[in-house]
Short mmCIF file of C-alpha atoms in Angstrom, two decimals:
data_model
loop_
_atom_site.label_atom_id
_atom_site.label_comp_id
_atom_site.label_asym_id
_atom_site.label_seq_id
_atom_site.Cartn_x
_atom_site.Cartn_y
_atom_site.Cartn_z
CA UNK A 1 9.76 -12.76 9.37
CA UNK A 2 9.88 -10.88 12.46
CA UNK A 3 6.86 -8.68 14.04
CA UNK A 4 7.62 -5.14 12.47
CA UNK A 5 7.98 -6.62 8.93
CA UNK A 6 4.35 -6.27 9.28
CA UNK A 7 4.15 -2.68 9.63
CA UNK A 8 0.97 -1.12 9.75
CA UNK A 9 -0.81 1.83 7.87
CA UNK A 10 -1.51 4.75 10.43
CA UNK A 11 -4.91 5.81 11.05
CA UNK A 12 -5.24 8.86 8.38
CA UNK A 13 -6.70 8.61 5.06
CA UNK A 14 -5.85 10.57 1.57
CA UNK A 15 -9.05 11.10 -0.87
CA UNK A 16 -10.03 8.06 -1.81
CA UNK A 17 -13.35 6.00 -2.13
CA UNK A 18 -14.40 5.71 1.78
CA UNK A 19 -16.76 3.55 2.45
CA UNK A 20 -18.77 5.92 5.33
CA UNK A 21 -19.36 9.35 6.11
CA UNK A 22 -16.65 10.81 8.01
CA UNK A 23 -18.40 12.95 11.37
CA UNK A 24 -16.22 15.85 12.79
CA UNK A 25 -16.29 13.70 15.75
CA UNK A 26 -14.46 10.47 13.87
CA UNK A 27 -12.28 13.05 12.25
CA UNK A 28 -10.86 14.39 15.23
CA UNK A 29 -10.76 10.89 16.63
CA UNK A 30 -8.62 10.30 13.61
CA UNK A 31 -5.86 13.37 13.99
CA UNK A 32 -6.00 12.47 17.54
CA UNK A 33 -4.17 9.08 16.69
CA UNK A 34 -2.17 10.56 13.53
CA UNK A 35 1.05 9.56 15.67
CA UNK A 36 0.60 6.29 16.45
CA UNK A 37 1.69 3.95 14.05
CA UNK A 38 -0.53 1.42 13.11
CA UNK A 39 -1.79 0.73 9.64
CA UNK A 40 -1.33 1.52 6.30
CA UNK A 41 -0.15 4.70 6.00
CA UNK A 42 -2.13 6.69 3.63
CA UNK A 43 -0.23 9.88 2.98
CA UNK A 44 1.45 10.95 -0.22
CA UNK A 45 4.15 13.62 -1.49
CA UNK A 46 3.86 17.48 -0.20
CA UNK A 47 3.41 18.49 -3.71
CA UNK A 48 0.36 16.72 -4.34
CA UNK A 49 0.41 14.98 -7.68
CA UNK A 50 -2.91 13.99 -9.54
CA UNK A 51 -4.51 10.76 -8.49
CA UNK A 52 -5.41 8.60 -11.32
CA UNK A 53 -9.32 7.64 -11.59
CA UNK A 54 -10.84 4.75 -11.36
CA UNK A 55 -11.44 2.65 -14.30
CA UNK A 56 -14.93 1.07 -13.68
CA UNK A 57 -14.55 -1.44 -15.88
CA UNK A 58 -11.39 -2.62 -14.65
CA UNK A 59 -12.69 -2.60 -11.33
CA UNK A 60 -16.17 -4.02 -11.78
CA UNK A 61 -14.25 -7.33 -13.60
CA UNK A 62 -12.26 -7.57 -10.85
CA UNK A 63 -15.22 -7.68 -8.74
CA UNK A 64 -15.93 -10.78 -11.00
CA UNK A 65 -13.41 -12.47 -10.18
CA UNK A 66 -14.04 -16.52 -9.11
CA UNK A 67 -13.37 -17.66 -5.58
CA UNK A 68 -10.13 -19.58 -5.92
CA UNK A 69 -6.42 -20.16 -4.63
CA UNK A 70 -4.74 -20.88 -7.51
CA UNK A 71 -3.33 -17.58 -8.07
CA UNK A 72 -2.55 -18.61 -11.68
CA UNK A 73 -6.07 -19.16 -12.88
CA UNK A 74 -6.53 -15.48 -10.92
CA UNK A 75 -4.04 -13.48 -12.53
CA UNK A 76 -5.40 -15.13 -15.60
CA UNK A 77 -9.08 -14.23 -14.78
CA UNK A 78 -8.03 -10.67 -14.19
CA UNK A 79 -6.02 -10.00 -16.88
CA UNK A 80 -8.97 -10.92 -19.79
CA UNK A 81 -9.92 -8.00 -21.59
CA UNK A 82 -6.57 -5.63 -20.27
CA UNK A 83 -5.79 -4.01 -22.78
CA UNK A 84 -2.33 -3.16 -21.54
CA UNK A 85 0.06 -4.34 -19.16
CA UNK A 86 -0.68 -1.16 -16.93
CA UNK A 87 -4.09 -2.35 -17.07
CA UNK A 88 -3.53 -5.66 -15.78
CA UNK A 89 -1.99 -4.44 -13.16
CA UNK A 90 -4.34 -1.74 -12.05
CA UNK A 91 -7.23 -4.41 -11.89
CA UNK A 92 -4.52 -6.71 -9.85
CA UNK A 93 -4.57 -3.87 -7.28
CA UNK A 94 -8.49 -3.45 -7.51
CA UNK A 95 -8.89 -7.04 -6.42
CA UNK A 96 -6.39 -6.97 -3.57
CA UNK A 97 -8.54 -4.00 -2.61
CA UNK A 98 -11.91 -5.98 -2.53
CA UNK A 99 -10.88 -8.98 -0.95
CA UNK A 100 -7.25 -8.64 1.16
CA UNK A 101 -7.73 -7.10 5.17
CA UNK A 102 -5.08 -6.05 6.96
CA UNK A 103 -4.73 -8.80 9.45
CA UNK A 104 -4.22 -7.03 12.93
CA UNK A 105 -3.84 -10.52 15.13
CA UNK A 106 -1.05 -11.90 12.86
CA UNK A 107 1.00 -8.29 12.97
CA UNK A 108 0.74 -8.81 16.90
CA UNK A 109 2.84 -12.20 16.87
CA UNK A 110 6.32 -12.36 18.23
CA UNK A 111 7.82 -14.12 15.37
CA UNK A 112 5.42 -14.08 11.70
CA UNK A 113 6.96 -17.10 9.88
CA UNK A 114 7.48 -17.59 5.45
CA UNK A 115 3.95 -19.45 6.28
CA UNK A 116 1.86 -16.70 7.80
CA UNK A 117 2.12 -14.50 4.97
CA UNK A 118 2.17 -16.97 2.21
CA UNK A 119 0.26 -16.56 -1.07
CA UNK A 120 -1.76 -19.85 -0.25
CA UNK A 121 -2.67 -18.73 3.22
CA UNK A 122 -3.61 -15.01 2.13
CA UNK A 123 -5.98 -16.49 -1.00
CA UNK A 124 -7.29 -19.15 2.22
CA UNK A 125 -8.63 -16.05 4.70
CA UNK A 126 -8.32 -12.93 2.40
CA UNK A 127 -6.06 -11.54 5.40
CA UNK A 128 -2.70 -10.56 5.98
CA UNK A 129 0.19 -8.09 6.39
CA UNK A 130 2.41 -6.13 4.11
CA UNK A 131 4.89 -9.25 3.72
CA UNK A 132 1.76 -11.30 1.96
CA UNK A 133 0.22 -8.40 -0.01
CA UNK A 134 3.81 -7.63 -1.64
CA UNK A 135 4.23 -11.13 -1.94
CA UNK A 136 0.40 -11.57 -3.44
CA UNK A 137 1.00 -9.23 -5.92
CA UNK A 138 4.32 -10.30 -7.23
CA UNK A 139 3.31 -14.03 -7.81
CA UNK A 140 -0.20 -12.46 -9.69
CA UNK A 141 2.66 -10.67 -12.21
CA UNK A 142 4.42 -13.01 -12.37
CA UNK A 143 1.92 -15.79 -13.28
CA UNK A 144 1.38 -13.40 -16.62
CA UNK A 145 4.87 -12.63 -17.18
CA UNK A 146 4.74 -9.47 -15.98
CA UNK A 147 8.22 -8.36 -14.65
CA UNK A 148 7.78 -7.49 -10.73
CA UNK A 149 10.06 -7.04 -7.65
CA UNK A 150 9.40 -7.09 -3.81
CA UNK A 151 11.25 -4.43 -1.93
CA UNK A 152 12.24 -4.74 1.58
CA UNK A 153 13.02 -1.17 3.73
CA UNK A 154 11.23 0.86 6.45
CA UNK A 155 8.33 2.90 6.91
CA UNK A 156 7.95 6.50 8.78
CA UNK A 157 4.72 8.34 9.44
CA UNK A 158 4.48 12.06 11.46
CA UNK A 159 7.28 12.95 13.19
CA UNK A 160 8.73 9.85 13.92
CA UNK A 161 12.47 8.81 13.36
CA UNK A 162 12.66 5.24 13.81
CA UNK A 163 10.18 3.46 11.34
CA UNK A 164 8.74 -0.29 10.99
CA UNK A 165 9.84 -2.62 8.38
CA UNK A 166 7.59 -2.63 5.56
CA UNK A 167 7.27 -4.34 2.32
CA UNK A 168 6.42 -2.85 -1.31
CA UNK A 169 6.97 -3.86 -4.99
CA UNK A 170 7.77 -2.24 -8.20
CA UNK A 171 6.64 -3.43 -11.43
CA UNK A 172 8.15 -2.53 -15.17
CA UNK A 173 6.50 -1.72 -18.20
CA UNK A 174 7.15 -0.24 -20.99
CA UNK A 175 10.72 -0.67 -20.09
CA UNK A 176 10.33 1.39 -16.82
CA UNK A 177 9.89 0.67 -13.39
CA UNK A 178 6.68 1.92 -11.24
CA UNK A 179 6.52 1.48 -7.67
CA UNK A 180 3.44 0.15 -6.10
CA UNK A 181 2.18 -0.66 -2.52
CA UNK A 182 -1.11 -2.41 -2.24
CA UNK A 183 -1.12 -2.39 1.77
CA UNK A 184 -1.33 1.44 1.85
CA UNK A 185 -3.41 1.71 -1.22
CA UNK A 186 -6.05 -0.64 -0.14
CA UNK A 187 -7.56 0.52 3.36
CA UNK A 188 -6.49 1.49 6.68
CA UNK A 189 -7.74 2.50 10.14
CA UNK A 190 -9.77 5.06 11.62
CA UNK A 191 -9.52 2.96 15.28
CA UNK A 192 -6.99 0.75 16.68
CA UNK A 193 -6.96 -2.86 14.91
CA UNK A 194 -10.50 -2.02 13.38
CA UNK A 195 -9.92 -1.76 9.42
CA UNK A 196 -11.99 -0.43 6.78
CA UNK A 197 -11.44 -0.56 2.83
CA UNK A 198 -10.90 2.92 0.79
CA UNK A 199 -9.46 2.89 -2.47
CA UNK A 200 -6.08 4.79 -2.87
CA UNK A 201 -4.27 4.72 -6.19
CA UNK A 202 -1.95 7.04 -5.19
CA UNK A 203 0.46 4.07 -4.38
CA UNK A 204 -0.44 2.20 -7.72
CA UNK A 205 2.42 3.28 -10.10
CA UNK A 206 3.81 6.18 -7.30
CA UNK A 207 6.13 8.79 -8.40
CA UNK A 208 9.40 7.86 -6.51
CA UNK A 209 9.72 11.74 -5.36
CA UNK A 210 6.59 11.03 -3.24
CA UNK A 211 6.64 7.50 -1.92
CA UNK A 212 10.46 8.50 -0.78
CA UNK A 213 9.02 10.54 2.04
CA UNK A 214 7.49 7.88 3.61
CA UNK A 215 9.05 4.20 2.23
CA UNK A 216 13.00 3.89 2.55
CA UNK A 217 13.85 0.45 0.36
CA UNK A 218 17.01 -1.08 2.07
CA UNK A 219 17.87 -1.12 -1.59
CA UNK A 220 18.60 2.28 -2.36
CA UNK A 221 18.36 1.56 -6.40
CA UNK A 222 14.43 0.74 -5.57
CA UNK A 223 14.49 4.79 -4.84
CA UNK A 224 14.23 5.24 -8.56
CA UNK A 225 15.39 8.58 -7.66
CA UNK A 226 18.16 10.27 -10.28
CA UNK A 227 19.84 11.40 -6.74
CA UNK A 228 19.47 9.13 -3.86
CA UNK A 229 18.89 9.95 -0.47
CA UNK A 230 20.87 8.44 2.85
CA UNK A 231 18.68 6.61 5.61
CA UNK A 232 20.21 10.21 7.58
CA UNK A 233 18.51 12.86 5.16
CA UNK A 234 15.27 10.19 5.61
CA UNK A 235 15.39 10.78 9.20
CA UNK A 236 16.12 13.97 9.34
CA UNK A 237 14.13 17.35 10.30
CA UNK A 238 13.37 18.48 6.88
CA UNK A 239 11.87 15.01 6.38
CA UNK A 240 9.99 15.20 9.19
CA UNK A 241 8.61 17.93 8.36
CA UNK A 242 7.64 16.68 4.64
CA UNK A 243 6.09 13.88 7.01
CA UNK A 244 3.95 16.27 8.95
CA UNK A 245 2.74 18.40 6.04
CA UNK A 246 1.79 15.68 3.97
CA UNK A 247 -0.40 14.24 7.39
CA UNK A 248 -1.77 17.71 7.37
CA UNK A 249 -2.89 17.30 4.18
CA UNK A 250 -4.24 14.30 4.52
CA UNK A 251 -6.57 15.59 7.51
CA UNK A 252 -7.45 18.51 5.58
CA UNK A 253 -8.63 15.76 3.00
CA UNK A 254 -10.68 14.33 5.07
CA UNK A 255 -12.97 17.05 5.78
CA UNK A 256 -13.43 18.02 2.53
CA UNK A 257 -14.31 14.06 2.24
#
């Protein structure tokens, strides 16, 4: 895998459990880098759609959770007491929150290899980049039987026109398809290659109208849109400026944080 598979979430934050108080001073630190593009970009759709809650129960057994790297025994451990497949999931992406980091010094590297971002080497120092938390989360469906997918496409923050490469997954139940990204949803950056965890469930089971202005899958059936879009109308001014309201929003967010 080459360097920008890796792509990082940028350093803005949607509502979410933080784990500090934001000062004016971080937050302006914060909108000051809103165009750089580093980590896991936090933003969601212009028309804001409800953010489901936290299930504490779901979240404190994930918390629970043995130390181990067999990521069959995990899934296993994690899906005891679910009382859905919805709910196995959602406490999948709670422990991927408590334990994965972004790793900065890996997404730095010429050429990241199938190794770097391997299951067994992710479980080994709870760090990676988008490749291994896609590819994390599809093995822990999979080792229930839970159908899941990785998606492969590109990533665009702000105003920008050229994006990373980034990896995603979508997962069916109930005979539908839900898209999820566990990079974005499970931290970011308020400084360059410093990362913090926050919570954000807006990319656990994401409406596809939303994550569309910001994920492109190379796929364009993984748009689970009725109407696709072209990589063109993704780049384009009007989605630029979807981009740059929803980082508005996002700042605006903060505050209120």
């Amino acid at each position: 895998w080459k360097k920008n598979l890796s792509h990082r979430p940028p350093q803005s934050a949607s509502r979410g459990t933080l784990p500090a108080i934001l000062t004016t001073k971080r937050i302006d630190r914060i909108k000051l880098m809103n165009k750089i593009c580093l980590i896991f970009l936090i933003l969601y759709g212009v028309n804001t759609t409800a953010q489901i809650k936290v299930d504490s129960i779901r979240f404190r057994h994930a918390q629970k959770a043995p130390k181990t790297l067999d990521v069959k025994y995990l899934a296993r451990f994690l899906k005891a007491g679910a009382k859905s497949e919805e709910k196995t999931v959602e406490t999948f992406f709670y422990w991927i929150h408590q334990n994965i980091e972004y790793d900065y010094e890996l997404s730095k590297k010429q050429e990241i290899s199938e190794e770097d971002t391997s299951v067994k080497r992710t479980l080994e120092t709870k760090k990676t980049v988008c490749d291994g938390y896609s590819k994390l989360f599809l093995e822990l469906c999979q080792a229930v039987k839970i159908e899941c997918v990785r998606i492969e496409g590109i990533a665009l923050i702000g105003d920008e026109t050229e994006g990373q490469l980034h990896a995603w997954n979508a997962v069916k139940i109930k005979e539908r398809w839900h898209l999820v990204d566990t990079t974005w949803g499970s931290g970011g950056s308020f400084l360059p290659d410093t990362y913090e965890k926050f919570l954000n469930l807006k990319y656990l089971f994401g409406e596809p109208d939303y994550f569309i202005i910001t994920h492109f899958p190379s796929e364009s059936e993984w748009q689970l849109l009725e109407k696709t879009i072209t990589k063109d109308e993704f780049s384009s001014t009007l989605w630029i400026e979807k981009r740059k309201i929803i980082s508005e929003e996002s700042s605006i967010e903060l505050k209120e944080e």
